[in-house]
Structures are given as structure tokens and as C-alpha cells.
Coordinates of C-alpha atoms and ligand atoms in Angstrom, one line a residue:
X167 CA -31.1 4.5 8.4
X168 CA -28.2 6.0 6.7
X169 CA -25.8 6.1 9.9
X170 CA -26.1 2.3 10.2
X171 CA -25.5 1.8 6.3
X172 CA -22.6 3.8 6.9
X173 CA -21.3 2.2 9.6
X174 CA -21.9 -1.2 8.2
X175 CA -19.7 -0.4 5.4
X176 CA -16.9 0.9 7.8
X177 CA -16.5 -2.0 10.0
X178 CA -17.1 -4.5 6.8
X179 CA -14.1 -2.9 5.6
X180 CA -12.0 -3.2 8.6
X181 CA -13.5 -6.8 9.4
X182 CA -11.8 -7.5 5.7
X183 CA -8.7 -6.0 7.2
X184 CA -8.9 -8.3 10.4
X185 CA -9.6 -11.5 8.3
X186 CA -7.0 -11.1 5.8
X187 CA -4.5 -10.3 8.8
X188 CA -6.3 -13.9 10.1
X189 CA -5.8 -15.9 6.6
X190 CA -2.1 -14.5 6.4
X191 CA -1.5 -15.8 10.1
X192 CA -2.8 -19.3 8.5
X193 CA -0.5 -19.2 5.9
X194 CA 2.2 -18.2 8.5
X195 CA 1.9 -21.5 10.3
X196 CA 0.4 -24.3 7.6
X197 CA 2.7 -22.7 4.3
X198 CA 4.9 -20.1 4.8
X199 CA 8.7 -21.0 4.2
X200 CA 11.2 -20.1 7.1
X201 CA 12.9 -17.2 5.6
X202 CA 9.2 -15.6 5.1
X203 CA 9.0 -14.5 8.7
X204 CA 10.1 -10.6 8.5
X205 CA 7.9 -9.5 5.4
X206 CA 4.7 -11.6 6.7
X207 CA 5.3 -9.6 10.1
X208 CA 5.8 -6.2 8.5
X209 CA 2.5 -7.0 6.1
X210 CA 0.4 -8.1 9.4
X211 CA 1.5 -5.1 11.3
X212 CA 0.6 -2.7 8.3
X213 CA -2.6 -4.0 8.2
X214 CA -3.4 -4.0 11.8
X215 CA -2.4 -0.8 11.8
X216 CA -4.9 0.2 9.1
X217 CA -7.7 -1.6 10.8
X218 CA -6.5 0.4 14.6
X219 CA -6.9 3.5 12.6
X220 CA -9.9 3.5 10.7
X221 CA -11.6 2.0 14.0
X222 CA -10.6 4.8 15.6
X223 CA -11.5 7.2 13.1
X224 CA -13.9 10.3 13.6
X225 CA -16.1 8.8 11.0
X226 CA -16.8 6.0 13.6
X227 CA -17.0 8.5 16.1
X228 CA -19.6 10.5 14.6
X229 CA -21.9 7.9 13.7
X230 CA -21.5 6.2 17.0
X231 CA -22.6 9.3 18.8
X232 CA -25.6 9.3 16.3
X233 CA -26.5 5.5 16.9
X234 CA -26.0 5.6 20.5
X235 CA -28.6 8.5 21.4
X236 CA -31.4 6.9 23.2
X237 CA -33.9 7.6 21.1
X238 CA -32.2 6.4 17.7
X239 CA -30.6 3.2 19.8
X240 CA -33.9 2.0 20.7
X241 CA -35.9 2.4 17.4
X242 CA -32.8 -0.4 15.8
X243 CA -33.3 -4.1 15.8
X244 CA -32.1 -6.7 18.1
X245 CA -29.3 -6.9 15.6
X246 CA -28.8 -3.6 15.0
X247 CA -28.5 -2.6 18.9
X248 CA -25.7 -5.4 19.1
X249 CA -24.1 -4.2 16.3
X250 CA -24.1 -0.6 17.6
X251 CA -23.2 -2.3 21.3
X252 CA -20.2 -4.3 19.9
X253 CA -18.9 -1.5 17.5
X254 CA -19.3 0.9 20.5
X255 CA -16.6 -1.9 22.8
X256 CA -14.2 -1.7 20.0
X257 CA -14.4 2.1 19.3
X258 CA -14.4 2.9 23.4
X259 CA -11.5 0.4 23.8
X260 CA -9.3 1.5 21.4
X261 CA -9.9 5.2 22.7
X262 CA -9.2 3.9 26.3
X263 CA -5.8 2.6 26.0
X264 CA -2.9 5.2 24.7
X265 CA -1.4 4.0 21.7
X266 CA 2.0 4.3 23.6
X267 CA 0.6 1.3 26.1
X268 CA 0.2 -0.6 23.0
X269 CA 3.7 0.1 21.7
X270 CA 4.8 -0.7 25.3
X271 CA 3.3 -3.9 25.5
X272 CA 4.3 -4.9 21.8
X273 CA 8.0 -4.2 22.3
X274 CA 7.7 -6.4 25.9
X275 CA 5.7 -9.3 24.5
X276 CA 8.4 -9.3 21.4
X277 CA 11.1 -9.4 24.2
X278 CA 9.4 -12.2 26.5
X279 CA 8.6 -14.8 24.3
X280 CA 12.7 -15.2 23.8
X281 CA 13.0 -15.0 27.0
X282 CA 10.5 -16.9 28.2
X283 CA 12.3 -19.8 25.7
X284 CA 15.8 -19.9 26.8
X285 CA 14.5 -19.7 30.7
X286 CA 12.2 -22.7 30.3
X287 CA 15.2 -24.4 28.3
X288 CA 17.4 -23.4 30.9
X289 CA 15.3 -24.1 33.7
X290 CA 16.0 -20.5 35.1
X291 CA 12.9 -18.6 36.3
X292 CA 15.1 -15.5 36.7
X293 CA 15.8 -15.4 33.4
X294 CA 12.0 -14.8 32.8
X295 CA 10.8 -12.8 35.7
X296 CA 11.8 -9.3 35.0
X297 CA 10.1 -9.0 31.8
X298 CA 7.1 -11.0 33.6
X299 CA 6.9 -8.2 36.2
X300 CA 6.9 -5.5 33.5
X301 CA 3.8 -7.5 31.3
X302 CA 1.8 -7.6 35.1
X303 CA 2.6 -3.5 35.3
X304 CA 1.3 -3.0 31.7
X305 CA -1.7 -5.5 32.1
X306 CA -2.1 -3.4 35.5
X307 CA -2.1 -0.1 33.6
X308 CA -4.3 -1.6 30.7
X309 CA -6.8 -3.2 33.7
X310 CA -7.1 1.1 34.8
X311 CA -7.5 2.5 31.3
X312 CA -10.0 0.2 30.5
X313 CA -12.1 0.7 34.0
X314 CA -13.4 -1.2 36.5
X315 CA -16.2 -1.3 39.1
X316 CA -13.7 0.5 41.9
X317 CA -15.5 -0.2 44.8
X318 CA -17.0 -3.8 44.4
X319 CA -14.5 -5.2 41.4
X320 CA -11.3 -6.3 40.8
X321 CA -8.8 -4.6 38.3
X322 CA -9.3 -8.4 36.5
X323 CA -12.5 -7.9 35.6
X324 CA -11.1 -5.3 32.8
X325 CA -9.0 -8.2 31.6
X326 CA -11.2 -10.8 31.6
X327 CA -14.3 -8.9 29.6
X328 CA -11.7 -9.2 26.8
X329 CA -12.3 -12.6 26.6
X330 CA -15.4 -13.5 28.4
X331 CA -17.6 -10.2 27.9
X332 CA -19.1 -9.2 31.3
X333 CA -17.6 -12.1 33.4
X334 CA -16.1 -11.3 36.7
X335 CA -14.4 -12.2 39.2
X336 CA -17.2 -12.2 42.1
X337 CA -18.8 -14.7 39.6
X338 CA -16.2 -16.8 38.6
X339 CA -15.0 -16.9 42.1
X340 CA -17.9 -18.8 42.8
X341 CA -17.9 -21.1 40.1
X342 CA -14.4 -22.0 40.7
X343 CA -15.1 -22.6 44.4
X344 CA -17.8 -25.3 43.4
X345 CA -15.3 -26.9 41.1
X346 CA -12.7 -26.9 43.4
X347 CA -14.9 -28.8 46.1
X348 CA -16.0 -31.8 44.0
X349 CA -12.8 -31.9 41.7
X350 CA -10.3 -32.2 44.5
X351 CA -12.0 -35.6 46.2
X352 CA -12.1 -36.9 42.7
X353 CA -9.1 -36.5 41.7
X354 CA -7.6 -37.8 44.4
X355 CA -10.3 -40.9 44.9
X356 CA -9.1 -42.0 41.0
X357 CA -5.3 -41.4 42.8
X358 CA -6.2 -44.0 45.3
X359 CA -8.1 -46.6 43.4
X360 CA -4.9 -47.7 42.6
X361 CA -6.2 -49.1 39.0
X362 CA -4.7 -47.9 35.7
X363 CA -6.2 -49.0 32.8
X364 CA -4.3 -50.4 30.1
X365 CA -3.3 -47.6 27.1
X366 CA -0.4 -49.2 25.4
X367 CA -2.1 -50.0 22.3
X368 CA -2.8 -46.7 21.4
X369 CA 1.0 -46.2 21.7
X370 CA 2.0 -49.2 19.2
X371 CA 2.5 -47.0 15.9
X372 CA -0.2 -46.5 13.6
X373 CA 0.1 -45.1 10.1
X374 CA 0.2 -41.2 9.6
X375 CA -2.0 -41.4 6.4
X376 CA -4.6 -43.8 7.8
X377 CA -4.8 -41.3 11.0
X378 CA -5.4 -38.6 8.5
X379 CA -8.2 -40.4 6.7
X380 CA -9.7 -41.6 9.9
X381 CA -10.1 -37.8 11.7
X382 CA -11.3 -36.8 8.0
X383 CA -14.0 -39.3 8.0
X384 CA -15.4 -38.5 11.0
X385 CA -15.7 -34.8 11.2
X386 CA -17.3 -34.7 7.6
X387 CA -19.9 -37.1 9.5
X388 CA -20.0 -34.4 12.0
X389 CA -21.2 -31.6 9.7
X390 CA -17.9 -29.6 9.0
X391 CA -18.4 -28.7 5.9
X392 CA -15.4 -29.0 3.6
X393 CA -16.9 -27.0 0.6
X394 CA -16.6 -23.8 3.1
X395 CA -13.1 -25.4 4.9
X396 CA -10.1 -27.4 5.3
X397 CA -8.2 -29.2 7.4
X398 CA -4.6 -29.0 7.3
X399 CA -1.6 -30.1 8.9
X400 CA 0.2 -27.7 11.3
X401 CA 2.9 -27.9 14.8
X402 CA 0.0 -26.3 16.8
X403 CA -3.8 -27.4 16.2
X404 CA -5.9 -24.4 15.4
X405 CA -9.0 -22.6 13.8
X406 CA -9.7 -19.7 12.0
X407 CA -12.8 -18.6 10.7
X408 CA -12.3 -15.5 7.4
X409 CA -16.2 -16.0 7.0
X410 CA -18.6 -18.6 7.5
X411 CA -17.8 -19.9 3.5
X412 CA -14.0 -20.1 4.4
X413 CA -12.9 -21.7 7.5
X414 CA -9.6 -23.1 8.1
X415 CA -8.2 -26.1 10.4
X416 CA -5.3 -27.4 11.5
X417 CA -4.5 -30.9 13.6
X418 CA -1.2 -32.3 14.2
X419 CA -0.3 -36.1 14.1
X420 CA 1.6 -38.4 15.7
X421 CA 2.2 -42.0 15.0
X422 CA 2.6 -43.4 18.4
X423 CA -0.2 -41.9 19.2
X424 CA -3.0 -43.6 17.6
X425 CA -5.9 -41.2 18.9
X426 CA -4.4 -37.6 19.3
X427 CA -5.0 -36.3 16.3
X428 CA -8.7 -37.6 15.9
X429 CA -9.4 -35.7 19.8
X430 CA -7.6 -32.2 18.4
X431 CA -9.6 -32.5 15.1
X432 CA -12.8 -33.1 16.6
X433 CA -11.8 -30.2 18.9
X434 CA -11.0 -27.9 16.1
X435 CA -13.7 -29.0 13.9
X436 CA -16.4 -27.9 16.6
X437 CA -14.7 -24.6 16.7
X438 CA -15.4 -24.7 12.9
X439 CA -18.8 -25.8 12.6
X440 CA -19.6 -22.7 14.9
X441 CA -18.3 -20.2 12.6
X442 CA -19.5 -22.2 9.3
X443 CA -22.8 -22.1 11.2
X444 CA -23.2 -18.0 11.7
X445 CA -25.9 -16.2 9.9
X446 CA -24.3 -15.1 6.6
X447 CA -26.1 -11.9 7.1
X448 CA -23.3 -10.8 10.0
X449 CA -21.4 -11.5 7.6
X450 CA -18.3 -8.6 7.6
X451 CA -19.5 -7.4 11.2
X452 CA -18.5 -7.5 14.8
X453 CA -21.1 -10.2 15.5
X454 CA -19.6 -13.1 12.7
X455 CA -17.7 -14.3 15.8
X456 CA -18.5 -16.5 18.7
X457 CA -20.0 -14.8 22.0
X458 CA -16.8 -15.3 23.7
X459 CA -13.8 -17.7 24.4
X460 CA -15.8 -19.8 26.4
X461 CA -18.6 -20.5 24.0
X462 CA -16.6 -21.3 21.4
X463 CA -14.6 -23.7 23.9
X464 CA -17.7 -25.1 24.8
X465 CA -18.2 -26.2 21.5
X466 CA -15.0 -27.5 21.0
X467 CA -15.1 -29.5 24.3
X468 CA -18.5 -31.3 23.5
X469 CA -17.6 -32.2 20.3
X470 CA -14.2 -33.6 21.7
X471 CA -15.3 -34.9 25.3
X472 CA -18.9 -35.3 25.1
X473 CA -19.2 -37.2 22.2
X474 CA -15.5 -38.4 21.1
X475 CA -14.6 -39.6 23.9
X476 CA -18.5 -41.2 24.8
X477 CA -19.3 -44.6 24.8
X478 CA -22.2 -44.0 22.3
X479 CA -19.6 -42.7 19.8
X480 CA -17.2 -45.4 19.8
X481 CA -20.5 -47.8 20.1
X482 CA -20.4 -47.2 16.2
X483 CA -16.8 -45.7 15.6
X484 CA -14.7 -48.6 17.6
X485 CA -15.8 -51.2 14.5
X486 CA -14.7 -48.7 11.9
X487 CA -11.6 -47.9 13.4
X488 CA -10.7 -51.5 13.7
X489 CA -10.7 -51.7 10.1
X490 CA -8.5 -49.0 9.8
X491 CA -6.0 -50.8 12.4
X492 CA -6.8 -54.6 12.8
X493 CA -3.6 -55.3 14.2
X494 CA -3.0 -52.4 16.8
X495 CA -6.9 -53.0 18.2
X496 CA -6.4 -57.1 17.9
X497 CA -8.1 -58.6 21.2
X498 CA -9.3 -55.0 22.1
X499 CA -12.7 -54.8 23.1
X500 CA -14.6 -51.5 22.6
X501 CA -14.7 -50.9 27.0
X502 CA -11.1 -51.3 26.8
X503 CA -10.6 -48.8 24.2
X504 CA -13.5 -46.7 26.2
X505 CA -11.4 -46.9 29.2
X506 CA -8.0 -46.2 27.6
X507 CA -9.2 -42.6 26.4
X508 CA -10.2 -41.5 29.5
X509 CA -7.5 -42.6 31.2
X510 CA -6.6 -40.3 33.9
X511 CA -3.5 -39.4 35.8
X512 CA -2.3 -36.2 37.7
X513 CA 0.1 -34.5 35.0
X514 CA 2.7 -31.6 35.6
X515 CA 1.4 -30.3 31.9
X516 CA -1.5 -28.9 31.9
X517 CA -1.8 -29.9 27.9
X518 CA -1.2 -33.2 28.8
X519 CA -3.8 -33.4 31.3
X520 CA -7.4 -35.3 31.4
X521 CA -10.8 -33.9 31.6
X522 CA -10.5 -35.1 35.7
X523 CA -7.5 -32.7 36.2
X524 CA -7.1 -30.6 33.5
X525 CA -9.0 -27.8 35.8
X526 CA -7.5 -28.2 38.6
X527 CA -4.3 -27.1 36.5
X528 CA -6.7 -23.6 35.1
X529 CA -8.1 -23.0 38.8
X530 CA -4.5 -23.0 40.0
X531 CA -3.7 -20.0 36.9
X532 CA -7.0 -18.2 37.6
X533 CA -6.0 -18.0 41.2
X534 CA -2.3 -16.5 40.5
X535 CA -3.1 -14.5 37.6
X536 CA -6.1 -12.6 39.7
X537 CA -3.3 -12.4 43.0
X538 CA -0.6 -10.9 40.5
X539 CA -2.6 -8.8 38.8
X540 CA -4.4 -7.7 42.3
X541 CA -1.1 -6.9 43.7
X542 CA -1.4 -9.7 45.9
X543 CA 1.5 -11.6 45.0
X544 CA 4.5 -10.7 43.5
X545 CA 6.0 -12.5 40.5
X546 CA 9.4 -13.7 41.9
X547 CA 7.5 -16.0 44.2
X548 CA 5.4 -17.4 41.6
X549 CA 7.2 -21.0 41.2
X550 CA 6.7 -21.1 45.4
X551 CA 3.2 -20.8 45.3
X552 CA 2.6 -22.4 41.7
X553 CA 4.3 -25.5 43.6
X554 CA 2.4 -25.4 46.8
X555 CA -0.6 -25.3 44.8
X556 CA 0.2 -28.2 42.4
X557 CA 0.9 -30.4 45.4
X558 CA -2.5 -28.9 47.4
X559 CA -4.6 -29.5 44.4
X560 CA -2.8 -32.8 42.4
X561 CA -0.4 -34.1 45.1
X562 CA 2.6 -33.8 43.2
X563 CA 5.4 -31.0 43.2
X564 CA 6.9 -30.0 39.7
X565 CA 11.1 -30.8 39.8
X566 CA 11.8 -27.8 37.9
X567 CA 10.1 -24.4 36.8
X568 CA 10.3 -25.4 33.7
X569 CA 7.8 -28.1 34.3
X570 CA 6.0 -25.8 36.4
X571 CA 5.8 -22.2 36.1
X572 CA 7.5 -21.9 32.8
X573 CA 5.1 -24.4 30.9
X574 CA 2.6 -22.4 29.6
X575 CA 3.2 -19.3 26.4
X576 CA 0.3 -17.6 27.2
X577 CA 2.1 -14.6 30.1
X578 CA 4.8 -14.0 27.6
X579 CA 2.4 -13.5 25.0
X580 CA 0.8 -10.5 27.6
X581 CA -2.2 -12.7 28.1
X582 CA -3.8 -12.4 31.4
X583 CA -7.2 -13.8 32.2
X584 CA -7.3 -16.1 29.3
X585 CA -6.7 -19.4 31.3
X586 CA -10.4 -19.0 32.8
X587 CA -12.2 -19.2 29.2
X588 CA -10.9 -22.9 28.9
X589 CA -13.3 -24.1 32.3
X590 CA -16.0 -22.1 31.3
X591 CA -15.9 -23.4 27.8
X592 CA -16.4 -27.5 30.3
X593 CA -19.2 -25.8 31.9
X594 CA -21.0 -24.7 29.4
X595 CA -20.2 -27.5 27.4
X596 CA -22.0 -29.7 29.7
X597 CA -24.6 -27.5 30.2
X598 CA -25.5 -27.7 27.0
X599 CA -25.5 -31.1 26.0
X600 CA -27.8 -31.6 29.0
X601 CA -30.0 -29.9 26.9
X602 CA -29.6 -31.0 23.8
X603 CA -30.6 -34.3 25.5
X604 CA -33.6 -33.1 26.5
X605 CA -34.8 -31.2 23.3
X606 CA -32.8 -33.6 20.4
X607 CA -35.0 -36.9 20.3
X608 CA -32.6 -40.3 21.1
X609 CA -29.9 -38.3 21.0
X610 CA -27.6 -40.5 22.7
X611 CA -29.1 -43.7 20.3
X612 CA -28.7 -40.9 17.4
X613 CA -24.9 -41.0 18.0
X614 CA -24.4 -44.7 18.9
X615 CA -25.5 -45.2 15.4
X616 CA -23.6 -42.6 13.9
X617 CA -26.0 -40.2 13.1
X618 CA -24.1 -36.9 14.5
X619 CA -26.0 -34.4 12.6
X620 CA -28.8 -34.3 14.6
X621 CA -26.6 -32.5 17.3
X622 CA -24.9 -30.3 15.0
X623 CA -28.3 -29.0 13.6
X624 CA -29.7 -28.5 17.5
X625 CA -26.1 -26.2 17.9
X626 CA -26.6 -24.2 14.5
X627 CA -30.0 -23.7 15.5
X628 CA -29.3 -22.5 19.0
X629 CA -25.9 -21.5 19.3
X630 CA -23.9 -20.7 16.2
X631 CA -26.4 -19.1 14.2
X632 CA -26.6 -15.9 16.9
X633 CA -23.2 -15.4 17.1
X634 CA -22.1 -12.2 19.0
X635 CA -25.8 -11.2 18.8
X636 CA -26.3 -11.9 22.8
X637 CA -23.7 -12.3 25.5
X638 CA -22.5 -15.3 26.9
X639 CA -24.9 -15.0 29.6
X640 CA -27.7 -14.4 27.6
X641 CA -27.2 -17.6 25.5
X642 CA -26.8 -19.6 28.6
X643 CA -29.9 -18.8 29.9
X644 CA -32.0 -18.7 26.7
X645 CA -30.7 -22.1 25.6
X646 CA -30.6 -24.2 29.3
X647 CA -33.2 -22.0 31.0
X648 CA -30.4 -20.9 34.1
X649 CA -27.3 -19.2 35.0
X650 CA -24.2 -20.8 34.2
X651 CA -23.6 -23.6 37.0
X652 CA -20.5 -25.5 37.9
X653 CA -22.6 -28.6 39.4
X654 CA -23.6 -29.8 35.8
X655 CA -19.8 -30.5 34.9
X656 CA -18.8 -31.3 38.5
X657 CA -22.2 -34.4 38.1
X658 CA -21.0 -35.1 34.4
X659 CA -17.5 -36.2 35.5
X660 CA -18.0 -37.9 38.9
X661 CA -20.3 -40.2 36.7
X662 CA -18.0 -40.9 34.2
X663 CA -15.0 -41.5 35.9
X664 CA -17.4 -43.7 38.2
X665 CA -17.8 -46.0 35.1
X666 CA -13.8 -45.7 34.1
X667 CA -12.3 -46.6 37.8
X668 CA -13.8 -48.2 40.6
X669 CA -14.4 -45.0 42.8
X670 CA -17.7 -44.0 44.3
X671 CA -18.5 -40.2 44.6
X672 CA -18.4 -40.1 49.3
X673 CA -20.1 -36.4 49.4
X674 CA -23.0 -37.1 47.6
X675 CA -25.0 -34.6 49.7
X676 CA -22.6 -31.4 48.1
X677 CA -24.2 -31.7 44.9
X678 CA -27.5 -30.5 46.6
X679 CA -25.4 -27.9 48.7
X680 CA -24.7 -26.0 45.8
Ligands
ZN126 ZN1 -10.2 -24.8 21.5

């Protein structure tokens, strides 16, 4: 059909736009010398721009029209639908909002991020909370342009389909109500076993380059492939995908931390191996992306928590990275080391935090964000209530703002309803590796013998190579047979931690309740 060939060739060339903007914003962070900082963000800007207007361009808009007519939309391919579906988001979206909300929201997200620096330096809230209350009005005005189920939805809905496509609020409320019942108890029963296991010699310096080499070694056993990426050093550990051939990642390392930067390069490289693992031919389209935030997380996450921080992994990795550090690991016996990365311990920082706590420290966001952005709550009480709910939720009360309120970038960047993707990404994670143990044979013996391709091959098959093809909801369900449920993750930690601290899950019968 002509009008898709068209409109294939459009979006390829704006998804060109979008990945060269991506491979600059690499550069920015992994290469770029200081003094490069004004041209790179004049040439990003330029090309965003050029991407915002040939999206919104009546030659979309006319083909659109054409695709979207009942008749035409129905005689397309799977594919084709979602392509015309995802297309369609973008186009609507950037109709919806007025280009001067856009400005609006630039200028205050350019202003807030200083500001949000000097008040977390300074430990002065006030310092942040004006331009906070004018990034809630523009989210607020963004949350009505973009629409909203009025009489059953929340204005947070609108925000969070930007991250987690047809999520809401009714559904997430109920997820987070389930996690909040089980994670509480267990967070504080590991709180009152009173037993810490013993960490320090992951803390006794370990060599930067053997780190490196380590973390490399392992996620080339785990599939990455570094013939379509590479790994790079970087302050903040990230991925980005230009195309499944070409897929960059970035880990951070320090040495007295023997571990860190193995964890945030397993994380990153299962963000990789998703986009390495798209079908090439949506390639240059909408769909060469992950379903959402929390898919992608969920692949991070498992690759990270799942398996690198699993007794069958280190059954076969705690021997090779003995060789690597004989003297740090002398006298260390592989449950030690088991028990020393997943250690856990009620932290202020949410990056700093466990799988136990970790979130606890989201459910807390999720529940300001939605009251903010509601109209419920009004920002200059947010370190009062961000306190109450840290020592509701972990026991413990935050000294200042800046380890409470202020910790986090993502408000100043204009984010809201981000925070949420990162729990989902735990569910699903465990969801799915469930049922991967179901459908991969020995999957569990697979990995305690260091065989971690037969995972990777059951996620290319059933997760990466769809891409943005279905919804989040529809993967779910095709891959694990149900809904998204927050038991699964609730069952997967209570059992771990049960084998890391001498704590026995009381309310047995709530996993049945729900
Ligand atoms: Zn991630």
C-alpha cells in the first residue's frame, strides 16, 4: 500500500533524527570534553526540533487519516496496525500539547535542575519549591491536553501512559496495595532479626581493571553481543539502543566496591540484549523500542536480581571470581558471599537501597506524585509527608531534605509518573522468570553451570523480538498466561530473604488473599 510505504519512509527518517540525537547524548556523557557543552546542546535541540516538525507535518497527517479509516486499518498486518497505532500516539500527542507548553516546560526544567542542586547542597527545600510548584502546574496542564478518562480517571493516568502505555492509576493502585501489605512485615521482620551479615570484604579494594574484565566476561557469557555494542565507562550507568546492530553501555566502577559495577553492567547489559534482540525488520520505526519502561526494567532487573544475585549464578561465578581476587575472597565461602549481596538494610537513598526496600522507597513517590499532581497535596509540605512516610513505611526519619525530599533528579527534570515503571519493571521481572522456569528445560541447573544463553534465547524469543508490536499488557499475558500480579514478586522475595536472614514469613494466609 503506498500510504504505508510512505509513511514508513517518514518516520524512518525522523527515527534517524531521534537516534542520532540518542548517539550524540552518548557521546555527551562517555567523550565529550567539558567546554563541548553549548554546541552539543544547540546541535541536539536543532535536531529535535527537526524530528517535532516533520512529526507533526501534514504529510503525516494525511496519511494518518488514510491508514486510520476502518476499512484500510483493518485490511494491515499485526505489524502494520501497531505501526499505524504508535505513529498515530506520536502524531496525536504532539498535536495535543501547544508548542508554548513545551517551551514552558523547557525554560522551567533548564531553571530547576540548578536549583534543585544548590537546594539539595544547601539543604534548603525552599530554595527548590517554587520552581517545583510551577513543573506540578505544567505537568497538570500537560495531564489536560493530553486527556483523561474525566469521570473514572485520574489526571495521572495522562502522565503515566507516557511511560507505561495504558497503565492507570485504578490498576496500579491495586498492585501497590498488594506490595505494600507483604513488603512492610518484611521489611521490618529482617529489621528485627537483629542479624547483619558480614559485607566488609567486598569493601577491601579490588583492582579497577580486574573489575572491568570481570563484568566483561560475564555479560559476553550472557549474550550481549559486542559485535553490535559496547560497554564503556561513564559517572551514570546507562543504555542506549541507535538500532539493534549498535547498542551502547555504560557502567561505572569503584574500587572499594568489589561488586557494583558487575550488578549495574548486568543491569545495563539486559537492557541491551532487549534492543540487540528486536526484529531488524522494525528497524527505523516506532516499534524498535521496548513496550514500555517497565518491560525494559524487567529485563534489566532479572538479569541483575534474578540471576546475578542467585545462588545458581555464583554456584559457577564465585570460583571464577576468586581467581580474579584470591586475596579479598580468602576464607570466603560462596553462602557468605551469597549473603553479602543481598544484604539488606532500610536506606534514606533510594539508589542505595536493596531489592527488600527499594519499593517501599517508589510506593512512597507513586503515592506523592499521584496526591500532587491530583491537587491533593501541595508541594511546600512535601518533606512533612515524604518524612512521615519514610518512618511509616522503613522506620526511620531522613535528618535533612536533602537526604529526603531533595534526593532524587527526576521532578526537576519535569518527570512525573516515572518512579512507578521501576516496580513494575520487579513484577514483571518475576513474572517472567517464573515462566521461563517452566518453559526453559533445567533452567536453574542451566545457570549454576554457566550456561546463560539458554535464558537469553527464551527472552529474544518471547520478549525482545516483538518489541512495541503489543502493549505491555498484551506481552504479560501472552508470555505468563495472566494479568500482571504483585504476589509473584511479593512470594519471590519473602523466600529469598527467608534463606539470607532468619525470618519466617507470619501471614502466610495473605498470599492466598490476593
Ligand atoms: Zn534500568
Amino acid at each position: 500500500m503506498n500510504e504505508l510505504t510512505s509513511l514508513r519512509e517518514l518516520v524512518g527518517e525522523i527515527r534517524d533524527l531521534n537516534t542520532t540525537q540518542g548517539l550524540l547524548g552518548w557521546d555527551l556523557e562517555v567523550n565529550m570534553p567539558e567546554k563541548g557543552s553549548d554546541i552539543r546542546a544547540k546541535q541536539m535541540a536543532t535536531l529535535s526540533k527537526i524530528a517535532h516538525e516533520m512529526m507533526i507535518s501534514d504529510n503525516v497527517g494525511t496519511l494518518l487519516q488514510k491508514l486510520r479509516e476502518e476499512a484500510t486499518y483493518k485490511s494491515l498486518d499485526k505489524v502494520d496496525q501497531a505501526l499505524v497505532r504508535e505513529v498515530g500516539k506520536d502524531y496525536d500527542r504532539a498535536k495535543k500539547i501547544p508548542v508554548s507548553l513545551v517551551q514552558e516546560m523547557q525554560e522551567a526544567t533548564a531553571k530547576a535542575h540548578l536549583l534543585w542542586v544548590e537546594a539539595r547542597k544547601n539543604n534548603d527545600f525552599g530554595r527548590f519549591a517554587p520552581i517545583l510548584e510551577k513543573i506540578v502546574q505544567l505537568n497538570q496542564q500537560m495531564a489536560e491536553a493530553l486527556g483523561y478518562d474525566k469521570a473514572n480517571g485520574s489526571p495521572y493516568d495522562a502522565l503515566l501512559d507516557l511511560y507505561e502505555p495504558e497503565l492507570t492509576v485504578q490498576q496500579l493502585d491495586v498492585l501497590f496495595a498488594n506490595l505494600k501489605k507483604d513488603l512492610v512485615p518484611l521489611v521490618k521482620a529482617i529489621q528485627e532479626s537483629h542479624y547483619t551479615p558480614d559485607a566488609s570484604f567486598l569493601r577491601k579494594g579490588a583492582s579497577i581493571e580486574k573489575q572491568w574484565q570481570f563484568s566483561e566476561a560475564v555479560i559476553q557469557d550472557m549474550g550481549f553481543d559486542f559485535n553490535a555494542g559496547r560497554l564503556d565507562k561513564a559517572p551514570h550507568p546507562f543504555c542506549m539502543g541507535m538500532g539493534a546492530g549498535d547498542v551502547r553501555l555504560t557502567t561505572r566502577l569503584f574500587e572499594d566496591d568489589m561488586v557494583s559495577s558487575l550488578f549495574s553492567s548486568m543491569h545495563e547489559a539486559g537492557h541491551g540484549m532487549y534492543e540487540q534482540g528486536l526484529d531488524p525488520a522494525l528497524q527505523r520505526t516506532p516499534l524498535a523500542d521496548g513496550a514500555s519502561l517497565g518491560i525494559h526494567e524487567s529485563q534489566s532487573r532479572m538479569w541483575e536480581n534474578l540471576v546475578g544475585r542467585s545462588r545458581p549464578f555464583w554456584t559457577y561465578y564465585f570460583p571464577k571470581l576468586k581467581e580474579y581476587f584470591p586475596q579479598q575472597l580468602e576464607g570466603v565461602s560462596v553462602e557468605d558471599f551469597y549473603k553479602a549481596i543481598n544484604r539488606s538494610q532500610p536506606s534514606l537513598i533510594r539508589v542505595e537501597s536493596d531489592e527488600a526496600t527499594y519499593n517501599l522507597h517508589i510506593l512512597l513517590r507513586y503515592e506523592i506524585e499521584k496526591d500532587v499532581i491530583e491537587g491533593k497535596l501541595q508541594v511546600k509540605d512535601l518533606p512533612k509527608v515524604w518524612n512521615q512516610k519514610m518512618q511509616d513505611y522503613f522506620g526511620i526519619t531522613p535528618k535533612t531534605d536533602t537526604e529526603g525530599v531533595l534526593q532524587d533528579i527526576h521532578w526537576s527534570h519535569g518527570s512525573f509518573g516515572y518512579f512507578p515503571t521501576y516496580t513494575l519493571g520487579n513484577m514483571y521481572s518475576v513474572q517472567f522468570f517464573n515462566r521461563a522456569k517452566k518453559e526453559v528445560p533445567d533452567l536453574e541447573a542451566q545457570l549454576a553451570k554457566g550456561n546463560l544463553k539458554p535464558l537469553k534465547d527464551w527472552l529474544n524469543a518471547k520478549i525482545h523480538k516483538v518489541g512495541k508490536v503489543e502493549t505491555p499488557a498484551e506481552i504479560v499475558q501472552r508470555v505468563t498466561g495472566e494479568p500482571l500480579k504483585a504476589q509473584y514478586f511479593v512470594e519471590y522475595l519473602w523466600e529469598k530473604y527467608s534463606t539470607v536472614y532468619p525470618i519466617q514469613r507470619q501471614a502466610l494466609q495473605s498470599a492466598s488473599a490476593h
